[in-house]
């Protein structure tokens, strides 16, 4: 762990509860994410991974508990949702890019409309980012001209174009054909190298093992096990973690 003892974590959740109708989906989640850290959320379908990410991004409000972003309580009902969202990048499983906007306009939209960066500067930065991932020649194309992997990479670039304090990735490869998964995961690896703080739900276990600093195993809305990849994958403490990992094809 780096930084001084006084360093404020990028994200802290304490006792987060969320239910829909009668169903308790998150049952007391505690989680801290430090700067430059990559935390992978793993767990069976329905265990609450997406809801957790949606709570962090204020797409859902917590029923109980607190969420802090850089020390600011964003679970406070008075929080300005748009202001928080502007500080967090998000990429979902699919349908990330606006189909009626060019790749370049997709990538620059938030910089221009939310952060007020002039078009020329926003486009210069966007083209640098697209160039870095080999997509500069697609900048003027509409998303449907790109492969699924290219679209997801463009979506990730869009999410980081505003230099968010935190990047949330929700199963960003699970809608892709297998041969396109690698290029998207490589981009996430690159982001980790540049110090992006990331919370990602994934069922790519070898990727989580390889890239995550810590892994949280969610089971029925609780973080049942939390540790380094070596701990969680190598010597899981909980029987349910072992069962889950045993069901995942290697
Ligand atoms: N808006 C909603 N209304 C009702 N139930 C929901 C809603 N969103 C999620 N759920 C339920 O919450 C549980 C957890 O879902 P989710 O967070 O999507 O899990 P995961 O991403 O781990 O698959 C599931 O049982 C799901 O059906
Ligand atoms: Mg999900």
PDB file of C-alpha atoms and ligand atoms in Angstrom:
ATOM      1  CA  UNK A   1       0.000   0.000   0.000  1.00  0.00           C
ATOM      2  CA  UNK A   2       1.453   3.330  -1.039  1.00  0.00           C
ATOM      3  CA  UNK A   3       0.900   6.870   0.173  1.00  0.00           C
ATOM      4  CA  UNK A   4       0.976   8.442   3.586  1.00  0.00           C
ATOM      5  CA  UNK A   5      -1.196   7.069   6.389  1.00  0.00           C
ATOM      6  CA  UNK A   6      -3.413  10.133   6.056  1.00  0.00           C
ATOM      7  CA  UNK A   7      -4.132   9.470   2.370  1.00  0.00           C
ATOM      8  CA  UNK A   8      -7.849   9.476   1.647  1.00  0.00           C
ATOM      9  CA  UNK A   9      -9.033   6.439  -0.289  1.00  0.00           C
ATOM     10  CA  UNK A  10     -10.564   7.168  -3.679  1.00  0.00           C
ATOM     11  CA  UNK A  11     -13.631   5.180  -2.725  1.00  0.00           C
ATOM     12  CA  UNK A  12     -14.995   3.901   0.535  1.00  0.00           C
ATOM     13  CA  UNK A  13     -18.206   2.004   1.120  1.00  0.00           C
ATOM     14  CA  UNK A  14     -19.467   1.294   4.580  1.00  0.00           C
ATOM     15  CA  UNK A  15     -22.454  -0.874   5.392  1.00  0.00           C
ATOM     16  CA  UNK A  16     -24.132  -0.378   2.028  1.00  0.00           C
ATOM     17  CA  UNK A  17     -27.597  -1.878   1.751  1.00  0.00           C
ATOM     18  CA  UNK A  18     -29.813  -1.901  -1.294  1.00  0.00           C
ATOM     19  CA  UNK A  19     -33.018  -3.785  -1.936  1.00  0.00           C
ATOM     20  CA  UNK A  20     -35.487  -3.895  -4.782  1.00  0.00           C
ATOM     21  CA  UNK A  21     -39.039  -4.607  -3.704  1.00  0.00           C
ATOM     22  CA  UNK A  22     -38.640  -7.478  -1.246  1.00  0.00           C
ATOM     23  CA  UNK A  23     -35.205  -8.570  -2.450  1.00  0.00           C
ATOM     24  CA  UNK A  24     -32.082  -7.588  -0.535  1.00  0.00           C
ATOM     25  CA  UNK A  25     -29.495  -7.196  -3.256  1.00  0.00           C
ATOM     26  CA  UNK A  26     -26.656  -5.575  -1.296  1.00  0.00           C
ATOM     27  CA  UNK A  27     -26.407  -6.559   2.355  1.00  0.00           C
ATOM     28  CA  UNK A  28     -23.879  -4.476   4.156  1.00  0.00           C
ATOM     29  CA  UNK A  29     -21.025  -3.953   1.730  1.00  0.00           C
ATOM     30  CA  UNK A  30     -17.759  -2.584   3.123  1.00  0.00           C
ATOM     31  CA  UNK A  31     -15.063  -1.822   0.592  1.00  0.00           C
ATOM     32  CA  UNK A  32     -12.156   0.590   0.297  1.00  0.00           C
ATOM     33  CA  UNK A  33     -10.368   1.360  -2.943  1.00  0.00           C
ATOM     34  CA  UNK A  34      -7.119   3.279  -2.823  1.00  0.00           C
ATOM     35  CA  UNK A  35      -5.600   5.466  -5.486  1.00  0.00           C
ATOM     36  CA  UNK A  36      -4.097   3.533  -8.437  1.00  0.00           C
ATOM     37  CA  UNK A  37      -5.678   0.342  -7.199  1.00  0.00           C
ATOM     38  CA  UNK A  38      -7.527  -2.139  -9.408  1.00  0.00           C
ATOM     39  CA  UNK A  39     -10.208  -4.056  -7.541  1.00  0.00           C
ATOM     40  CA  UNK A  40     -12.015  -6.904  -9.289  1.00  0.00           C
ATOM     41  CA  UNK A  41     -15.532  -7.889  -8.263  1.00  0.00           C
ATOM     42  CA  UNK A  42     -16.205 -11.531  -8.923  1.00  0.00           C
ATOM     43  CA  UNK A  43     -19.168 -13.696  -8.055  1.00  0.00           C
ATOM     44  CA  UNK A  44     -22.087 -15.574  -9.534  1.00  0.00           C
ATOM     45  CA  UNK A  45     -24.652 -13.877 -11.711  1.00  0.00           C
ATOM     46  CA  UNK A  46     -27.109 -12.095  -9.423  1.00  0.00           C
ATOM     47  CA  UNK A  47     -24.629 -11.677  -6.567  1.00  0.00           C
ATOM     48  CA  UNK A  48     -24.909  -7.884  -6.780  1.00  0.00           C
ATOM     49  CA  UNK A  49     -21.833  -6.786  -8.763  1.00  0.00           C
ATOM     50  CA  UNK A  50     -23.694  -4.503 -11.173  1.00  0.00           C
ATOM     51  CA  UNK A  51     -25.867  -3.053  -8.444  1.00  0.00           C
ATOM     52  CA  UNK A  52     -22.757  -2.238  -6.447  1.00  0.00           C
ATOM     53  CA  UNK A  53     -21.250  -0.387  -9.409  1.00  0.00           C
ATOM     54  CA  UNK A  54     -24.557   1.407 -10.022  1.00  0.00           C
ATOM     55  CA  UNK A  55     -24.664   2.501  -6.397  1.00  0.00           C
ATOM     56  CA  UNK A  56     -21.161   3.954  -6.669  1.00  0.00           C
ATOM     57  CA  UNK A  57     -22.161   5.870  -9.790  1.00  0.00           C
ATOM     58  CA  UNK A  58     -25.422   7.005  -8.145  1.00  0.00           C
ATOM     59  CA  UNK A  59     -27.555   5.240 -10.725  1.00  0.00           C
ATOM     60  CA  UNK A  60     -29.075   3.711  -7.588  1.00  0.00           C
ATOM     61  CA  UNK A  61     -29.353   5.324  -4.187  1.00  0.00           C
ATOM     62  CA  UNK A  62     -28.379   3.275  -1.149  1.00  0.00           C
ATOM     63  CA  UNK A  63     -31.065   2.295   1.345  1.00  0.00           C
ATOM     64  CA  UNK A  64     -28.526   2.386   4.146  1.00  0.00           C
ATOM     65  CA  UNK A  65     -24.796   2.879   4.575  1.00  0.00           C
ATOM     66  CA  UNK A  66     -22.386   5.412   3.173  1.00  0.00           C
ATOM     67  CA  UNK A  67     -20.339   5.878   0.038  1.00  0.00           C
ATOM     68  CA  UNK A  68     -17.415   8.288   0.007  1.00  0.00           C
ATOM     69  CA  UNK A  69     -15.622   9.512  -3.099  1.00  0.00           C
ATOM     70  CA  UNK A  70     -12.311  11.138  -2.155  1.00  0.00           C
ATOM     71  CA  UNK A  71     -13.653  11.652   1.339  1.00  0.00           C
ATOM     72  CA  UNK A  72     -16.917  13.251   0.201  1.00  0.00           C
ATOM     73  CA  UNK A  73     -20.116  11.496   1.266  1.00  0.00           C
ATOM     74  CA  UNK A  74     -21.850  10.980  -2.077  1.00  0.00           C
ATOM     75  CA  UNK A  75     -24.597   8.875  -0.494  1.00  0.00           C
ATOM     76  CA  UNK A  76     -25.890  12.040   1.133  1.00  0.00           C
ATOM     77  CA  UNK A  77     -29.273  12.711  -0.514  1.00  0.00           C
ATOM     78  CA  UNK A  78     -28.247  16.331  -1.106  1.00  0.00           C
ATOM     79  CA  UNK A  79     -25.353  15.228  -3.313  1.00  0.00           C
ATOM     80  CA  UNK A  80     -25.476  16.640  -6.832  1.00  0.00           C
ATOM     81  CA  UNK A  81     -25.652  13.484  -8.917  1.00  0.00           C
ATOM     82  CA  UNK A  82     -24.348  14.999 -12.141  1.00  0.00           C
ATOM     83  CA  UNK A  83     -21.338  16.466 -10.369  1.00  0.00           C
ATOM     84  CA  UNK A  84     -20.435  13.038  -8.984  1.00  0.00           C
ATOM     85  CA  UNK A  85     -20.981  11.292 -12.312  1.00  0.00           C
ATOM     86  CA  UNK A  86     -18.639  13.777 -13.964  1.00  0.00           C
ATOM     87  CA  UNK A  87     -15.878  12.460 -11.701  1.00  0.00           C
ATOM     88  CA  UNK A  88     -16.464   8.773 -12.434  1.00  0.00           C
ATOM     89  CA  UNK A  89     -15.950   6.964 -15.740  1.00  0.00           C
ATOM     90  CA  UNK A  90     -18.260   4.045 -16.466  1.00  0.00           C
ATOM     91  CA  UNK A  91     -18.316   1.349 -19.115  1.00  0.00           C
ATOM     92  CA  UNK A  92     -21.016  -1.292 -19.235  1.00  0.00           C
ATOM     93  CA  UNK A  93     -21.304  -4.589 -20.977  1.00  0.00           C
ATOM     94  CA  UNK A  94     -22.743  -3.171 -24.185  1.00  0.00           C
ATOM     95  CA  UNK A  95     -24.501  -0.267 -25.891  1.00  0.00           C
ATOM     96  CA  UNK A  96     -21.954   2.183 -24.609  1.00  0.00           C
ATOM     97  CA  UNK A  97     -21.427   4.439 -27.597  1.00  0.00           C
ATOM     98  CA  UNK A  98     -24.100   6.739 -28.950  1.00  0.00           C
ATOM     99  CA  UNK A  99     -24.880   5.281 -32.391  1.00  0.00           C
ATOM    100  CA  UNK A 100     -25.759   8.648 -33.942  1.00  0.00           C
ATOM    101  CA  UNK A 101     -22.431  10.255 -33.021  1.00  0.00           C
ATOM    102  CA  UNK A 102     -19.046   9.664 -34.591  1.00  0.00           C
ATOM    103  CA  UNK A 103     -16.404   7.973 -32.460  1.00  0.00           C
ATOM    104  CA  UNK A 104     -14.703  11.340 -32.010  1.00  0.00           C
ATOM    105  CA  UNK A 105     -17.923  13.042 -30.925  1.00  0.00           C
ATOM    106  CA  UNK A 106     -18.615  10.178 -28.533  1.00  0.00           C
ATOM    107  CA  UNK A 107     -15.194  10.567 -26.954  1.00  0.00           C
ATOM    108  CA  UNK A 108     -15.363  14.360 -26.717  1.00  0.00           C
ATOM    109  CA  UNK A 109     -18.997  14.728 -25.671  1.00  0.00           C
ATOM    110  CA  UNK A 110     -18.489  14.768 -21.901  1.00  0.00           C
ATOM    111  CA  UNK A 111     -15.318  16.868 -22.071  1.00  0.00           C
ATOM    112  CA  UNK A 112     -17.169  19.499 -24.055  1.00  0.00           C
ATOM    113  CA  UNK A 113     -20.648  19.448 -22.559  1.00  0.00           C
ATOM    114  CA  UNK A 114     -19.918  18.544 -18.935  1.00  0.00           C
ATOM    115  CA  UNK A 115     -16.418  19.916 -18.432  1.00  0.00           C
ATOM    116  CA  UNK A 116     -16.659  22.847 -20.827  1.00  0.00           C
ATOM    117  CA  UNK A 117     -13.454  22.078 -22.710  1.00  0.00           C
ATOM    118  CA  UNK A 118     -13.350  23.795 -26.122  1.00  0.00           C
ATOM    119  CA  UNK A 119     -13.921  21.543 -29.112  1.00  0.00           C
ATOM    120  CA  UNK A 120     -10.438  21.924 -30.505  1.00  0.00           C
ATOM    121  CA  UNK A 121      -8.725  20.962 -27.252  1.00  0.00           C
ATOM    122  CA  UNK A 122     -11.149  18.126 -26.576  1.00  0.00           C
ATOM    123  CA  UNK A 123     -10.617  16.703 -30.059  1.00  0.00           C
ATOM    124  CA  UNK A 124      -6.850  16.979 -29.813  1.00  0.00           C
ATOM    125  CA  UNK A 125      -6.877  14.981 -26.588  1.00  0.00           C
ATOM    126  CA  UNK A 126      -9.413  12.463 -27.957  1.00  0.00           C
ATOM    127  CA  UNK A 127      -7.329  11.875 -31.069  1.00  0.00           C
ATOM    128  CA  UNK A 128      -4.233  11.295 -28.940  1.00  0.00           C
ATOM    129  CA  UNK A 129      -6.114   8.732 -26.890  1.00  0.00           C
ATOM    130  CA  UNK A 130      -7.594   7.051 -29.952  1.00  0.00           C
ATOM    131  CA  UNK A 131      -4.181   7.037 -31.605  1.00  0.00           C
ATOM    132  CA  UNK A 132      -2.675   5.345 -28.569  1.00  0.00           C
ATOM    133  CA  UNK A 133      -5.037   2.411 -29.047  1.00  0.00           C
ATOM    134  CA  UNK A 134      -4.797   2.356 -32.840  1.00  0.00           C
ATOM    135  CA  UNK A 135      -8.231   3.798 -33.502  1.00  0.00           C
ATOM    136  CA  UNK A 136      -7.338   7.266 -34.784  1.00  0.00           C
ATOM    137  CA  UNK A 137      -8.378   6.267 -38.294  1.00  0.00           C
ATOM    138  CA  UNK A 138     -11.863   5.395 -36.988  1.00  0.00           C
ATOM    139  CA  UNK A 139     -12.420   8.768 -35.335  1.00  0.00           C
ATOM    140  CA  UNK A 140     -14.845  10.046 -37.978  1.00  0.00           C
ATOM    141  CA  UNK A 141     -16.725   6.764 -38.306  1.00  0.00           C
ATOM    142  CA  UNK A 142     -19.984   5.901 -36.631  1.00  0.00           C
ATOM    143  CA  UNK A 143     -19.812   3.132 -34.032  1.00  0.00           C
ATOM    144  CA  UNK A 144     -21.529   0.557 -36.251  1.00  0.00           C
ATOM    145  CA  UNK A 145     -18.488   0.594 -38.536  1.00  0.00           C
ATOM    146  CA  UNK A 146     -16.318  -0.700 -35.682  1.00  0.00           C
ATOM    147  CA  UNK A 147     -15.933  -4.239 -34.403  1.00  0.00           C
ATOM    148  CA  UNK A 148     -17.312  -4.977 -30.933  1.00  0.00           C
ATOM    149  CA  UNK A 149     -13.812  -4.899 -29.503  1.00  0.00           C
ATOM    150  CA  UNK A 150     -13.062  -1.565 -31.141  1.00  0.00           C
ATOM    151  CA  UNK A 151     -16.358  -0.178 -29.852  1.00  0.00           C
ATOM    152  CA  UNK A 152     -15.585  -1.241 -26.303  1.00  0.00           C
ATOM    153  CA  UNK A 153     -12.103   0.214 -26.516  1.00  0.00           C
ATOM    154  CA  UNK A 154     -13.560   3.475 -27.814  1.00  0.00           C
ATOM    155  CA  UNK A 155     -16.085   3.376 -24.959  1.00  0.00           C
ATOM    156  CA  UNK A 156     -13.262   2.970 -22.448  1.00  0.00           C
ATOM    157  CA  UNK A 157     -11.363   5.840 -24.041  1.00  0.00           C
ATOM    158  CA  UNK A 158     -14.511   7.939 -23.815  1.00  0.00           C
ATOM    159  CA  UNK A 159     -14.805   7.065 -20.125  1.00  0.00           C
ATOM    160  CA  UNK A 160     -11.236   8.167 -19.369  1.00  0.00           C
ATOM    161  CA  UNK A 161     -11.155  11.199 -21.664  1.00  0.00           C
ATOM    162  CA  UNK A 162     -12.214  13.434 -18.779  1.00  0.00           C
ATOM    163  CA  UNK A 163      -9.539  12.024 -16.424  1.00  0.00           C
ATOM    164  CA  UNK A 164     -12.029  10.577 -13.947  1.00  0.00           C
ATOM    165  CA  UNK A 165     -11.000   9.915 -10.378  1.00  0.00           C
ATOM    166  CA  UNK A 166     -12.401   6.418 -10.660  1.00  0.00           C
ATOM    167  CA  UNK A 167     -13.216   4.074 -13.532  1.00  0.00           C
ATOM    168  CA  UNK A 168     -16.006   1.503 -13.203  1.00  0.00           C
ATOM    169  CA  UNK A 169     -16.064  -1.406 -15.642  1.00  0.00           C
ATOM    170  CA  UNK A 170     -19.002  -3.790 -15.659  1.00  0.00           C
ATOM    171  CA  UNK A 171     -18.295  -7.007 -17.551  1.00  0.00           C
ATOM    172  CA  UNK A 172     -16.890  -5.029 -20.438  1.00  0.00           C
ATOM    173  CA  UNK A 173     -15.872  -8.130 -22.369  1.00  0.00           C
ATOM    174  CA  UNK A 174     -18.800 -10.424 -21.771  1.00  0.00           C
ATOM    175  CA  UNK A 175     -20.777  -9.371 -24.867  1.00  0.00           C
ATOM    176  CA  UNK A 176     -17.756  -9.788 -27.148  1.00  0.00           C
ATOM    177  CA  UNK A 177     -16.771 -12.609 -29.419  1.00  0.00           C
ATOM    178  CA  UNK A 178     -13.905 -14.488 -27.764  1.00  0.00           C
ATOM    179  CA  UNK A 179     -11.323 -13.309 -30.296  1.00  0.00           C
ATOM    180  CA  UNK A 180     -12.082  -9.670 -29.417  1.00  0.00           C
ATOM    181  CA  UNK A 181     -11.762 -10.014 -25.653  1.00  0.00           C
ATOM    182  CA  UNK A 182      -7.960  -9.771 -25.592  1.00  0.00           C
ATOM    183  CA  UNK A 183      -7.692  -6.317 -27.132  1.00  0.00           C
ATOM    184  CA  UNK A 184     -10.113  -4.869 -24.566  1.00  0.00           C
ATOM    185  CA  UNK A 185      -8.343  -6.522 -21.651  1.00  0.00           C
ATOM    186  CA  UNK A 186      -5.013  -5.243 -22.984  1.00  0.00           C
ATOM    187  CA  UNK A 187      -6.386  -1.716 -22.843  1.00  0.00           C
ATOM    188  CA  UNK A 188      -7.445  -2.185 -19.222  1.00  0.00           C
ATOM    189  CA  UNK A 189      -3.938  -3.461 -18.475  1.00  0.00           C
ATOM    190  CA  UNK A 190      -2.534  -0.312 -20.077  1.00  0.00           C
ATOM    191  CA  UNK A 191      -4.804   1.877 -17.928  1.00  0.00           C
ATOM    192  CA  UNK A 192      -3.613   0.125 -14.815  1.00  0.00           C
ATOM    193  CA  UNK A 193      -0.039   0.878 -15.807  1.00  0.00           C
ATOM    194  CA  UNK A 194      -0.851   4.564 -16.103  1.00  0.00           C
ATOM    195  CA  UNK A 195      -2.310   4.534 -12.608  1.00  0.00           C
ATOM    196  CA  UNK A 196      -6.039   4.617 -13.253  1.00  0.00           C
ATOM    197  CA  UNK A 197      -8.067   3.593 -10.209  1.00  0.00           C
ATOM    198  CA  UNK A 198     -10.455   0.877 -11.350  1.00  0.00           C
ATOM    199  CA  UNK A 199     -13.298  -1.176  -9.924  1.00  0.00           C
ATOM    200  CA  UNK A 200     -14.307  -3.858 -12.390  1.00  0.00           C
ATOM    201  CA  UNK A 201     -16.876  -6.600 -12.330  1.00  0.00           C
ATOM    202  CA  UNK A 202     -15.540  -9.439 -14.399  1.00  0.00           C
ATOM    203  CA  UNK A 203     -15.873 -13.116 -15.024  1.00  0.00           C
ATOM    204  CA  UNK A 204     -12.488 -13.243 -16.700  1.00  0.00           C
ATOM    205  CA  UNK A 205     -10.789 -14.939 -13.785  1.00  0.00           C
ATOM    206  CA  UNK A 206      -7.335 -15.216 -15.300  1.00  0.00           C
ATOM    207  CA  UNK A 207      -7.492 -11.516 -16.088  1.00  0.00           C
ATOM    208  CA  UNK A 208      -8.576 -10.657 -12.555  1.00  0.00           C
ATOM    209  CA  UNK A 209      -5.777 -12.787 -11.186  1.00  0.00           C
ATOM    210  CA  UNK A 210      -3.284 -11.103 -13.465  1.00  0.00           C
ATOM    211  CA  UNK A 211      -4.326  -7.456 -13.211  1.00  0.00           C
ATOM    212  CA  UNK A 212      -6.249  -6.851  -9.993  1.00  0.00           C
ATOM    213  CA  UNK A 213      -4.490  -5.692  -6.857  1.00  0.00           C
ATOM    214  CA  UNK A 214      -7.369  -7.056  -4.836  1.00  0.00           C
ATOM    215  CA  UNK A 215     -10.298  -9.303  -5.561  1.00  0.00           C
ATOM    216  CA  UNK A 216     -13.677  -9.132  -3.838  1.00  0.00           C
ATOM    217  CA  UNK A 217     -15.857 -12.225  -4.031  1.00  0.00           C
ATOM    218  CA  UNK A 218     -19.510 -11.246  -3.801  1.00  0.00           C
ATOM    219  CA  UNK A 219     -21.993 -13.788  -2.602  1.00  0.00           C
ATOM    220  CA  UNK A 220     -25.670 -12.911  -2.267  1.00  0.00           C
ATOM    221  CA  UNK A 221     -24.986  -9.239  -1.806  1.00  0.00           C
ATOM    222  CA  UNK A 222     -22.090  -9.522   0.624  1.00  0.00           C
ATOM    223  CA  UNK A 223     -18.342  -9.341   0.169  1.00  0.00           C
ATOM    224  CA  UNK A 224     -17.681 -12.829   1.412  1.00  0.00           C
ATOM    225  CA  UNK A 225     -13.982 -12.776   0.730  1.00  0.00           C
ATOM    226  CA  UNK A 226     -11.540  -9.986  -0.068  1.00  0.00           C
ATOM    227  CA  UNK A 227      -7.840 -10.303  -0.695  1.00  0.00           C
ATOM    228  CA  UNK A 228      -5.031 -10.345  -3.176  1.00  0.00           C
ATOM    229  CA  UNK A 229      -5.520 -12.542  -6.239  1.00  0.00           C
ATOM    230  CA  UNK A 230      -3.033 -14.990  -4.731  1.00  0.00           C
ATOM    231  CA  UNK A 231      -5.150 -15.229  -1.594  1.00  0.00           C
ATOM    232  CA  UNK A 232      -8.580 -15.421  -3.197  1.00  0.00           C
ATOM    233  CA  UNK A 233      -7.674 -17.637  -6.148  1.00  0.00           C
ATOM    234  CA  UNK A 234      -4.733 -19.479  -4.618  1.00  0.00           C
ATOM    235  CA  UNK A 235      -6.053 -20.282  -1.166  1.00  0.00           C
ATOM    236  CA  UNK A 236      -9.663 -19.188  -0.733  1.00  0.00           C
ATOM    237  CA  UNK A 237     -10.766 -19.227   2.886  1.00  0.00           C
ATOM    238  CA  UNK A 238     -14.473 -19.656   2.259  1.00  0.00           C
ATOM    239  CA  UNK A 239     -16.143 -22.805   1.048  1.00  0.00           C
ATOM    240  CA  UNK A 240     -18.472 -20.787  -1.202  1.00  0.00           C
ATOM    241  CA  UNK A 241     -15.504 -19.092  -2.871  1.00  0.00           C
ATOM    242  CA  UNK A 242     -13.995 -22.497  -3.552  1.00  0.00           C
ATOM    243  CA  UNK A 243     -17.279 -23.740  -5.001  1.00  0.00           C
ATOM    244  CA  UNK A 244     -17.593 -20.685  -7.223  1.00  0.00           C
ATOM    245  CA  UNK A 245     -14.034 -20.945  -8.514  1.00  0.00           C
ATOM    246  CA  UNK A 246     -14.401 -24.661  -9.108  1.00  0.00           C
ATOM    247  CA  UNK A 247     -17.346 -24.000 -11.444  1.00  0.00           C
ATOM    248  CA  UNK A 248     -15.405 -21.518 -13.590  1.00  0.00           C
ATOM    249  CA  UNK A 249     -13.721 -23.111 -16.581  1.00  0.00           C
ATOM    250  CA  UNK A 250      -9.992 -22.421 -16.641  1.00  0.00           C
TER     251      UNK A 250
HETATM  252  N1  LIG B   1     -33.801  -2.602 -10.872  1.00  0.00           N
HETATM  253  C1  LIG B   1     -33.960  -3.800 -10.296  1.00  0.00           C
HETATM  254  N2  LIG B   1     -35.169  -4.212  -9.860  1.00  0.00           N
HETATM  255  C2  LIG B   1     -35.321  -5.409  -9.261  1.00  0.00           C
HETATM  256  N3  LIG B   1     -34.337  -6.285  -9.060  1.00  0.00           N
HETATM  257  C3  LIG B   1     -33.108  -5.948  -9.484  1.00  0.00           C
HETATM  258  C4  LIG B   1     -32.856  -4.694 -10.127  1.00  0.00           C
HETATM  259  N4  LIG B   1     -31.528  -4.633 -10.426  1.00  0.00           N
HETATM  260  C5  LIG B   1     -30.995  -5.801 -10.002  1.00  0.00           C
HETATM  261  N5  LIG B   1     -31.929  -6.579  -9.427  1.00  0.00           N
HETATM  262  C6  LIG B   1     -31.698  -7.899  -8.831  1.00  0.00           C
HETATM  263  O1  LIG B   1     -30.588  -7.779  -7.980  1.00  0.00           O
HETATM  264  C7  LIG B   1     -29.831  -8.978  -7.979  1.00  0.00           C
HETATM  265  C8  LIG B   1     -28.399  -8.649  -8.261  1.00  0.00           C
HETATM  266  O2  LIG B   1     -28.288  -8.226  -9.591  1.00  0.00           O
HETATM  267  P1  LIG B   1     -26.960  -7.649 -10.201  1.00  0.00           P
HETATM  268  O3  LIG B   1     -26.466  -6.549  -9.357  1.00  0.00           O
HETATM  269  O4  LIG B   1     -27.251  -7.354 -11.620  1.00  0.00           O
HETATM  270  O5  LIG B   1     -25.970  -8.896 -10.057  1.00  0.00           O
HETATM  271  P2  LIG B   1     -24.698  -9.308 -10.920  1.00  0.00           P
HETATM  272  O6  LIG B   1     -24.219  -8.087 -11.657  1.00  0.00           O
HETATM  273  O7  LIG B   1     -23.719  -9.821  -9.929  1.00  0.00           O
HETATM  274  O8  LIG B   1     -25.149 -10.367 -11.861  1.00  0.00           O
HETATM  275  C9  LIG B   1     -30.481  -9.893  -8.992  1.00  0.00           C
HETATM  276  O9  LIG B   1     -31.278 -10.799  -8.306  1.00  0.00           O
HETATM  277  C10 LIG B   1     -31.293  -8.952  -9.821  1.00  0.00           C
HETATM  278  O10 LIG B   1     -32.412  -9.606 -10.341  1.00  0.00           O
HETATM  279 MG1  LIG B   2     -23.862  -7.713 -13.647  1.00  0.00          MG
END
